[in-house]
Amino acid sequence: MRVAWGFDRSDLTPHPAVRFGVLSNGMRYAVMRSPAPAGSLSVRLHLDVGARDEGEREIGFAHIIEHMIFHGSEGIPEGALPLMLSSRGLQRWSDFNAFTSHDETVYRLDLGRADSGARETGLTLMREIAGRLLFTRENVAGAKRKVQEEIRARDLVRDRMDTAQNRLLVPGTRLAGGPVAGTTATVGRATPDALRALYERTYLPARATLVLVGDFDLPPVEEEIERHFADWKRPTHVESGPFPRAAPGSRGAAVHLFVDQDAPTTATIAAVEPIGGADDASRRDSSFLERLGTEMLTRRLARAAAVPPAPFVTASASLYEHFSTARVARIDVEARERDWAKGLQAVGMELRRALSQGFSPAELGEQLAETRRSLGRAARPRTSSALADAIVDAVGRGLVFTEPGDPDATIAYLARVRLQDVNEAFRAAWGKPDRLIFVSHHRAVPRAEATIRAAWSSGFNAPAVERQSPRAGVGSQPDE
């Protein structure tokens, strides 16, 4: 079990209230008793399947497959699902829904009862998804119509902009090939045989994790999972898709200008690196320090935006894993009056100042105070639905789902945070020279690449002027 869940690669202790298991066919499951609210039941099916598993002639197909359960399966005829759900007091789109991403597909079901009958409904539905979908001409046509309706309702300029940005950030990956939903043209090419082929090579037990959280006793639920899913006999090995799962390594600085008459004027400055190793205590400590610095940079940018005549409307910093392909540190800027160059210059100056001078004790005190408030909110009892989603989130990100820390121990940990460590972690995450700069604008820019590079350089390479720190007195004042 520890190997199947990856716990053997971590020094973290899995949540003791969760029963983590794995069936003989390779399917993992996690069950947890939660009496809040009383009688509730939340069921999730996470599949390590997404758009990245598609071939070049299958763009958008994973999303179509997600919709197939709404159009019939071996045990649920087309049109019968709403009746099946309503018999349990459920609504189709609010109580049972699903989504497909670049790197995962998740099916979500919430019920107001947790008795054996309700569990039978939930497990039966998830088992139909896992290996029993039907790809008749009529079922496929219904799913394609729904997906094409969703595509026509999307912001197509934003889709093209996101695709262009992903070609800069993570070239060669499926993300760079277009939106997860595909286009009306690519979806139109989907045939029953082609969809079935993708389904049979990706919807595998070894790629599946079933999660049940609710007001029930654990032993009978584990027996029910075994009874429903043990006969799912697809191959247990994981087949890779044609696109690389990880982005290429460092390739130097690069610039791209996206032009569309309806595009917003924005800029993104990013540094991309490979995703780190297994989830463990050391990695979590480093990530926490990096996040503190990143959040303090965002606070600085927000303050700068509020002082007229600020060259940007909004700007924010983020540090995250980009759909399991790369680790990205980025700043997103919305320029004021479409002057992207001034926005880029101003943000460059702020980043340079943070890297060269670091943050102040007052800034760290303010950020730690907000962290304490956030932890206080997170410590409140969570519903079965929220807990199920949290477990699924951990599964998708390859994290160990752990028990919330003891409040006193957490406060003591925060009190030991040193400003020097935060500044060093921030510089390690944000000080990489190979930056990628993406500018979106409504018209062409003469000599775009050179002009964008010059605008960034004039801001980032300008002498850093010390900025007055926020007034002391908010939160604690850690020693430097």
XYZ file of C-alpha atoms in Angstrom:
480
model
C 0.000 0.000 0.000
C 2.766 2.453 0.919
C 4.437 1.912 -2.449
C 1.182 2.224 -4.397
C 0.444 5.546 -2.693
C 4.047 6.791 -2.797
C 4.242 7.034 0.979
C 7.542 5.121 0.911
C 9.160 8.160 -0.747
C 8.146 10.588 2.001
C 8.854 11.195 5.669
C 5.334 12.625 6.165
C 2.651 10.717 8.066
C -0.591 10.123 6.121
C -3.786 11.304 7.807
C -4.578 8.637 10.445
C -8.350 8.933 9.937
C -8.114 7.957 6.269
C -7.976 4.312 5.229
C -5.680 4.168 2.180
C -5.900 0.976 0.148
C -5.195 -0.593 -3.203
C -7.028 -3.404 -4.992
C -5.275 -6.289 -6.711
C -5.951 -4.676 -10.101
C -3.991 -1.570 -9.089
C -6.884 0.786 -8.331
C -6.286 2.891 -5.233
C -8.961 4.010 -2.796
C -9.222 6.287 0.227
C -12.129 6.197 2.673
C -12.717 8.490 5.624
C -15.496 8.831 8.171
C -16.863 12.355 8.542
C -20.093 13.160 10.392
C -20.291 16.720 9.050
C -22.960 17.172 7.985
C -24.733 14.201 9.508
C -25.703 11.546 7.009
C -23.618 13.014 4.168
C -21.683 11.071 1.546
C -19.186 12.361 -0.999
C -17.785 10.141 -3.732
C -14.954 11.084 -6.080
C -13.280 9.210 -8.912
C -9.918 10.657 -9.873
C -8.242 9.463 -13.056
C -4.677 10.241 -13.989
C -5.973 10.954 -17.476
C -6.251 14.226 -19.308
C -5.607 16.105 -22.487
C -1.904 15.269 -22.313
C -2.791 11.648 -23.118
C -4.288 12.579 -26.481
C -2.601 12.095 -29.833
C -2.336 14.845 -32.420
C -5.556 13.596 -34.055
C -7.347 13.308 -30.688
C -7.396 16.923 -29.475
C -10.435 17.403 -27.245
C -11.275 13.694 -27.107
C -10.544 13.270 -23.362
C -13.144 15.939 -22.638
C -15.701 14.164 -24.824
C -15.093 10.926 -22.917
C -15.808 12.752 -19.657
C -19.261 13.611 -21.048
C -20.056 10.042 -22.155
C -21.503 8.942 -18.787
C -24.288 11.502 -19.261
C -25.290 9.736 -22.484
C -25.464 6.101 -21.401
C -23.350 3.146 -20.300
C -23.713 -0.626 -20.013
C -25.798 -0.374 -16.844
C -27.364 3.078 -17.256
C -29.301 3.545 -20.513
C -29.205 6.931 -22.209
C -31.610 9.290 -20.490
C -31.764 7.198 -17.301
C -29.062 9.024 -15.342
C -31.235 12.021 -14.342
C -33.905 9.639 -13.039
C -31.303 7.621 -11.151
C -29.962 10.765 -9.509
C -33.347 12.333 -8.788
C -34.438 9.170 -7.001
C -31.776 10.070 -4.455
C -32.801 13.709 -4.372
C -29.936 14.826 -6.594
C -29.663 17.342 -9.399
C -27.606 16.423 -12.437
C -25.199 19.343 -12.654
C -24.944 20.461 -9.028
C -24.734 17.172 -7.135
C -23.013 15.133 -9.870
C -20.509 16.770 -12.172
C -17.095 16.250 -13.703
C -14.190 18.100 -15.215
C -11.260 17.317 -17.489
C -7.929 19.092 -17.208
C -4.577 18.750 -18.893
C -3.438 16.129 -16.400
C -6.539 14.701 -14.704
C -10.225 13.861 -14.984
C -12.407 13.998 -11.863
C -15.999 12.855 -11.299
C -17.776 14.288 -8.225
C -20.942 13.066 -6.493
C -22.442 14.416 -3.266
C -25.413 12.777 -1.541
C -27.450 13.747 1.485
C -27.515 10.176 2.772
C -24.699 7.741 3.520
C -26.621 4.485 4.032
C -25.891 1.358 2.030
C -28.437 2.298 -0.642
C -26.822 5.685 -1.229
C -23.372 4.103 -1.332
C -24.658 1.558 -3.831
C -25.818 4.398 -6.083
C -22.473 6.177 -5.865
C -20.340 3.102 -6.395
C -22.508 1.838 -9.250
C -22.225 5.163 -11.042
C -18.436 5.325 -10.667
C -18.074 1.692 -11.773
C -19.989 2.471 -14.975
C -17.482 5.252 -15.693
C -14.616 2.867 -14.945
C -14.765 0.481 -17.862
C -18.436 0.363 -18.894
C -18.997 3.451 -21.028
C -20.714 2.882 -24.361
C -19.520 4.480 -27.589
C -22.497 4.035 -29.873
C -23.038 6.471 -32.706
C -25.999 8.051 -30.877
C -24.194 8.373 -27.520
C -21.142 9.933 -29.113
C -23.232 12.368 -31.143
C -24.968 13.565 -27.972
C -21.684 14.083 -26.112
C -20.129 15.913 -29.068
C -23.073 18.303 -29.316
C -22.736 19.213 -25.651
C -18.970 19.745 -25.887
C -19.313 21.887 -29.005
C -21.908 24.025 -27.236
C -19.402 24.595 -24.425
C -16.674 25.513 -26.911
C -18.880 28.048 -28.697
C -19.606 29.669 -25.328
C -15.904 30.034 -24.484
C -13.758 33.140 -24.862
C -11.904 32.055 -27.996
C -9.474 34.985 -27.869
C -8.517 33.926 -24.341
C -8.109 30.329 -25.544
C -5.745 31.415 -28.326
C -3.871 33.667 -25.921
C -3.452 30.867 -23.359
C -2.245 28.482 -26.079
C 0.330 30.994 -27.297
C 1.509 31.536 -23.738
C 1.861 27.794 -23.156
C 3.952 27.508 -26.322
C 6.353 29.908 -24.668
C 6.247 28.378 -21.181
C 5.994 24.636 -21.922
C 6.718 24.058 -25.640
C 6.122 20.604 -27.058
C 3.595 19.598 -24.411
C -0.100 19.049 -25.075
C -0.802 22.364 -23.334
C 0.942 24.069 -26.243
C -1.377 22.290 -28.684
C -4.569 24.109 -27.750
C -7.301 24.205 -25.108
C -8.262 21.036 -23.259
C -11.770 21.195 -24.748
C -10.362 21.273 -28.267
C -12.090 23.201 -31.031
C -15.366 22.614 -32.831
C -13.317 21.233 -35.728
C -11.230 18.774 -33.672
C -14.282 17.604 -31.727
C -16.159 17.165 -34.981
C -13.547 14.622 -36.104
C -14.204 12.335 -33.117
C -15.606 8.919 -34.081
C -16.900 6.177 -31.775
C -13.921 3.958 -32.600
C -11.363 6.714 -31.964
C -12.935 7.668 -28.629
C -13.157 4.046 -27.550
C -9.468 3.555 -28.396
C -8.423 6.489 -26.184
C -10.745 5.316 -23.402
C -9.402 1.764 -23.425
C -5.773 2.804 -23.321
C -6.164 5.420 -20.560
C -9.091 4.548 -18.253
C -7.068 1.903 -16.418
C -7.273 0.685 -12.805
C -3.680 1.750 -12.172
C -4.626 5.308 -13.121
C -7.720 5.446 -10.911
C -8.257 6.564 -7.307
C -11.669 6.262 -5.668
C -12.427 8.492 -2.669
C -15.384 8.132 -0.271
C -15.905 10.459 2.673
C -19.036 10.443 4.765
C -21.029 9.413 7.790
C -20.371 5.666 7.629
C -18.286 2.885 9.160
C -15.127 2.057 7.201
C -15.041 -1.797 7.050
C -18.284 -2.290 5.096
C -17.340 0.487 2.677
C -14.017 -1.173 1.865
C -15.870 -4.429 1.227
C -18.299 -2.627 -1.094
C -15.432 -1.070 -3.063
C -13.851 -4.495 -3.493
C -17.153 -5.984 -4.658
C -17.781 -3.259 -7.246
C -14.287 -2.747 -8.670
C -12.308 -5.992 -8.258
C -13.519 -7.248 -11.652
C -12.227 -4.182 -13.490
C -9.582 -6.132 -15.363
C -7.996 -3.614 -17.654
C -4.160 -3.812 -17.881
C -2.551 -2.420 -14.740
C 0.421 -0.777 -16.470
C 0.227 2.915 -17.283
C 0.551 3.795 -20.961
C 2.097 7.161 -21.730
C 0.569 9.545 -24.209
C 2.431 10.854 -27.262
C 3.197 14.226 -25.668
C 5.990 14.595 -23.092
C 4.646 14.861 -19.560
C 7.333 17.305 -18.468
C 8.387 20.544 -20.097
C 11.910 20.799 -21.540
C 14.676 22.142 -19.338
C 16.073 25.660 -19.380
C 16.349 27.054 -22.895
C 17.408 30.634 -22.215
C 15.421 33.838 -22.159
C 12.627 34.220 -24.720
C 9.942 36.731 -25.708
C 6.581 36.455 -27.452
C 4.022 39.050 -28.547
C 0.404 37.927 -28.927
C -1.679 40.236 -31.116
C -5.461 40.286 -31.457
C -7.706 43.297 -31.812
C -9.837 42.003 -28.930
C -6.941 41.014 -26.684
C -6.310 42.704 -23.329
C -3.008 44.494 -22.850
C -1.164 42.371 -20.341
C 2.306 41.048 -19.669
C 3.604 37.894 -18.007
C 7.152 37.461 -16.759
C 7.984 33.858 -15.913
C 10.804 31.534 -14.950
C 10.278 27.831 -15.617
C 12.077 24.843 -14.124
C 11.447 21.095 -13.695
C 9.131 19.934 -10.942
C 10.877 18.853 -7.739
C 10.964 15.463 -6.098
C 8.698 13.642 -3.679
C 6.517 15.409 -1.128
C 8.385 15.520 2.189
C 8.891 17.800 5.182
C 11.945 19.551 3.744
C 10.212 20.339 0.475
C 7.160 21.667 2.313
C 9.343 23.934 4.448
C 11.095 25.319 1.367
C 7.805 25.813 -0.460
C 6.344 27.650 2.510
C 9.249 30.092 2.678
C 9.070 30.686 -1.079
C 5.345 31.300 -0.823
C 5.806 33.854 1.949
C 8.173 35.836 -0.272
C 5.885 35.501 -3.282
C 2.900 36.768 -1.308
C 4.914 39.708 -0.005
C 5.850 40.608 -3.580
C 2.162 40.546 -4.502
C 1.421 42.881 -1.586
C 4.067 45.286 -2.847
C 2.605 45.205 -6.339
C -0.897 45.822 -4.998
C 0.331 48.831 -3.038
C 2.112 50.176 -6.107
C -1.054 49.786 -8.200
C -2.994 51.854 -5.673
C -0.699 54.899 -5.914
C -1.478 57.230 -8.852
C -0.274 57.389 -11.530
C 0.473 53.670 -11.339
C 1.484 52.151 -14.718
C -0.556 49.004 -14.123
C -4.091 48.325 -12.972
C -3.273 45.047 -11.259
C -0.200 42.861 -10.853
C 0.309 39.668 -8.883
C 3.004 37.060 -8.338
C 2.479 33.308 -8.160
C 4.611 30.194 -7.769
C 3.007 26.897 -8.740
C 3.198 23.619 -10.651
C 1.775 24.148 -14.125
C -0.470 21.130 -14.735
C 2.250 18.651 -13.739
C 4.546 19.826 -16.550
C 6.795 22.440 -14.945
C 7.298 24.644 -11.911
C 6.566 28.261 -12.779
C 7.334 31.532 -10.984
C 5.408 34.297 -12.733
C 4.160 37.838 -12.452
C 1.017 38.843 -14.334
C 0.439 42.493 -15.135
C -2.614 44.310 -16.513
C -1.300 47.508 -18.071
C -2.972 50.868 -17.562
C -4.167 52.633 -20.718
C -2.700 49.808 -22.816
C 0.849 50.952 -22.084
C 2.425 47.521 -21.673
C 5.970 48.938 -21.757
C 5.499 51.124 -18.659
C 3.793 48.252 -16.849
C 6.660 45.926 -17.708
C 9.240 48.473 -16.590
C 7.533 49.111 -13.256
C 7.183 45.423 -12.425
C 10.805 44.834 -13.403
C 11.879 47.503 -10.931
C 9.791 45.943 -8.144
C 11.222 42.473 -8.752
C 14.775 43.812 -8.873
C 14.221 45.680 -5.589
C 12.868 42.541 -3.896
C 15.785 40.431 -5.118
C 18.507 42.904 -4.246
C 17.160 44.346 -0.990
C 14.862 41.598 0.250
C 11.795 42.202 2.359
C 11.536 44.016 5.665
C 10.700 42.686 9.140
C 7.439 44.666 9.018
C 6.445 43.049 5.716
C 7.148 39.578 7.051
C 5.216 40.343 10.231
C 2.233 41.446 8.175
C 2.389 38.333 6.006
C 2.724 35.976 8.979
C -0.284 37.627 10.606
C -2.308 36.896 7.470
C -0.972 33.329 7.464
C -2.197 32.845 11.032
C -5.625 34.123 10.067
C -5.717 31.753 7.091
C -4.706 28.803 9.242
C -7.434 29.694 11.707
C -10.014 29.612 8.939
C -8.615 26.334 7.601
C -8.809 24.744 11.065
C -12.589 24.964 11.114
C -14.372 21.619 10.688
C -14.645 20.687 7.028
C -17.605 19.023 5.358
C -17.445 15.597 3.761
C -17.458 17.268 0.349
C -14.547 19.567 1.221
C -12.534 16.691 2.672
C -13.143 14.537 -0.398
C -12.026 17.386 -2.647
C -8.915 17.911 -0.508
C -7.951 14.239 -0.809
C -8.476 14.367 -4.575
C -6.377 17.523 -4.774
C -3.561 15.754 -2.935
C -3.851 12.792 -5.300
C -3.673 15.011 -8.368
C -0.643 16.898 -7.077
C 1.198 13.830 -5.806
C 1.040 14.993 -2.196
C 0.630 13.056 1.045
C -2.757 13.900 2.558
C -1.829 14.724 6.143
C -3.635 15.688 9.319
C -3.840 19.429 10.101
C -1.030 20.496 12.373
C -1.525 21.123 16.063
C -2.403 24.852 16.400
C 0.139 25.471 19.177
C 2.880 23.706 17.210
C 1.993 25.696 14.094
C 2.165 28.998 15.967
C 5.536 27.981 17.397
C 6.736 27.060 13.873
C 5.689 30.457 12.501
C 7.481 32.194 15.356
C 10.717 30.502 14.265
C 10.513 31.771 10.681
C 13.533 33.985 9.991
C 13.497 36.838 7.511
C 16.925 35.842 6.219
C 15.614 32.375 5.281
C 12.577 33.858 3.535
C 14.709 36.258 1.499
C 17.104 33.465 0.517
C 14.252 31.179 -0.527
C 12.693 34.013 -2.537
C 15.943 34.718 -4.370
C 16.409 31.024 -5.160
C 12.916 30.807 -6.679
C 12.802 34.178 -8.431
C 16.410 35.037 -9.238
C 16.868 32.802 -12.273
C 18.166 34.700 -15.314
C 16.322 32.783 -18.050
C 13.067 34.727 -17.978
C 10.228 34.296 -20.437
C 8.266 37.422 -21.292
C 4.815 37.231 -22.878
C 2.989 40.386 -23.942
C -0.616 40.511 -25.168
C -1.684 43.598 -27.119
C -4.402 44.715 -29.523
C -1.969 45.716 -32.283
C 1.478 44.887 -33.605
C 4.623 46.349 -32.038
C 7.497 47.362 -34.335
C 10.574 45.185 -33.765
C 8.545 43.441 -31.102
C 11.160 41.159 -29.568
C 13.840 43.842 -29.224
C 11.312 46.406 -28.007
C 9.919 44.103 -25.313
C 13.392 43.092 -24.141
C 14.418 46.744 -23.919
C 11.324 47.660 -21.873
C 12.006 44.865 -19.400
C 15.703 45.626 -19.179
C 15.129 49.340 -18.571
C 13.077 48.429 -15.491
C 14.802 45.348 -14.116
C 18.349 46.609 -14.648
C 17.698 50.109 -13.310
C 19.388 50.920 -9.987
C 17.194 49.652 -7.175
C 15.830 52.535 -5.118
C 14.999 51.634 -1.546
C 11.277 51.765 -0.939
C 9.855 52.858 2.394
C 8.663 49.834 4.334
C 5.108 49.517 5.644
C 4.665 50.853 9.133
C 5.668 48.440 11.860
C 3.196 47.128 14.353
C 1.157 44.694 12.210
C 1.692 41.160 13.449
C 4.966 39.916 14.869
C 8.394 41.364 14.135
C 10.702 38.389 13.486
C 14.427 38.835 13.932
C 16.372 39.265 10.742
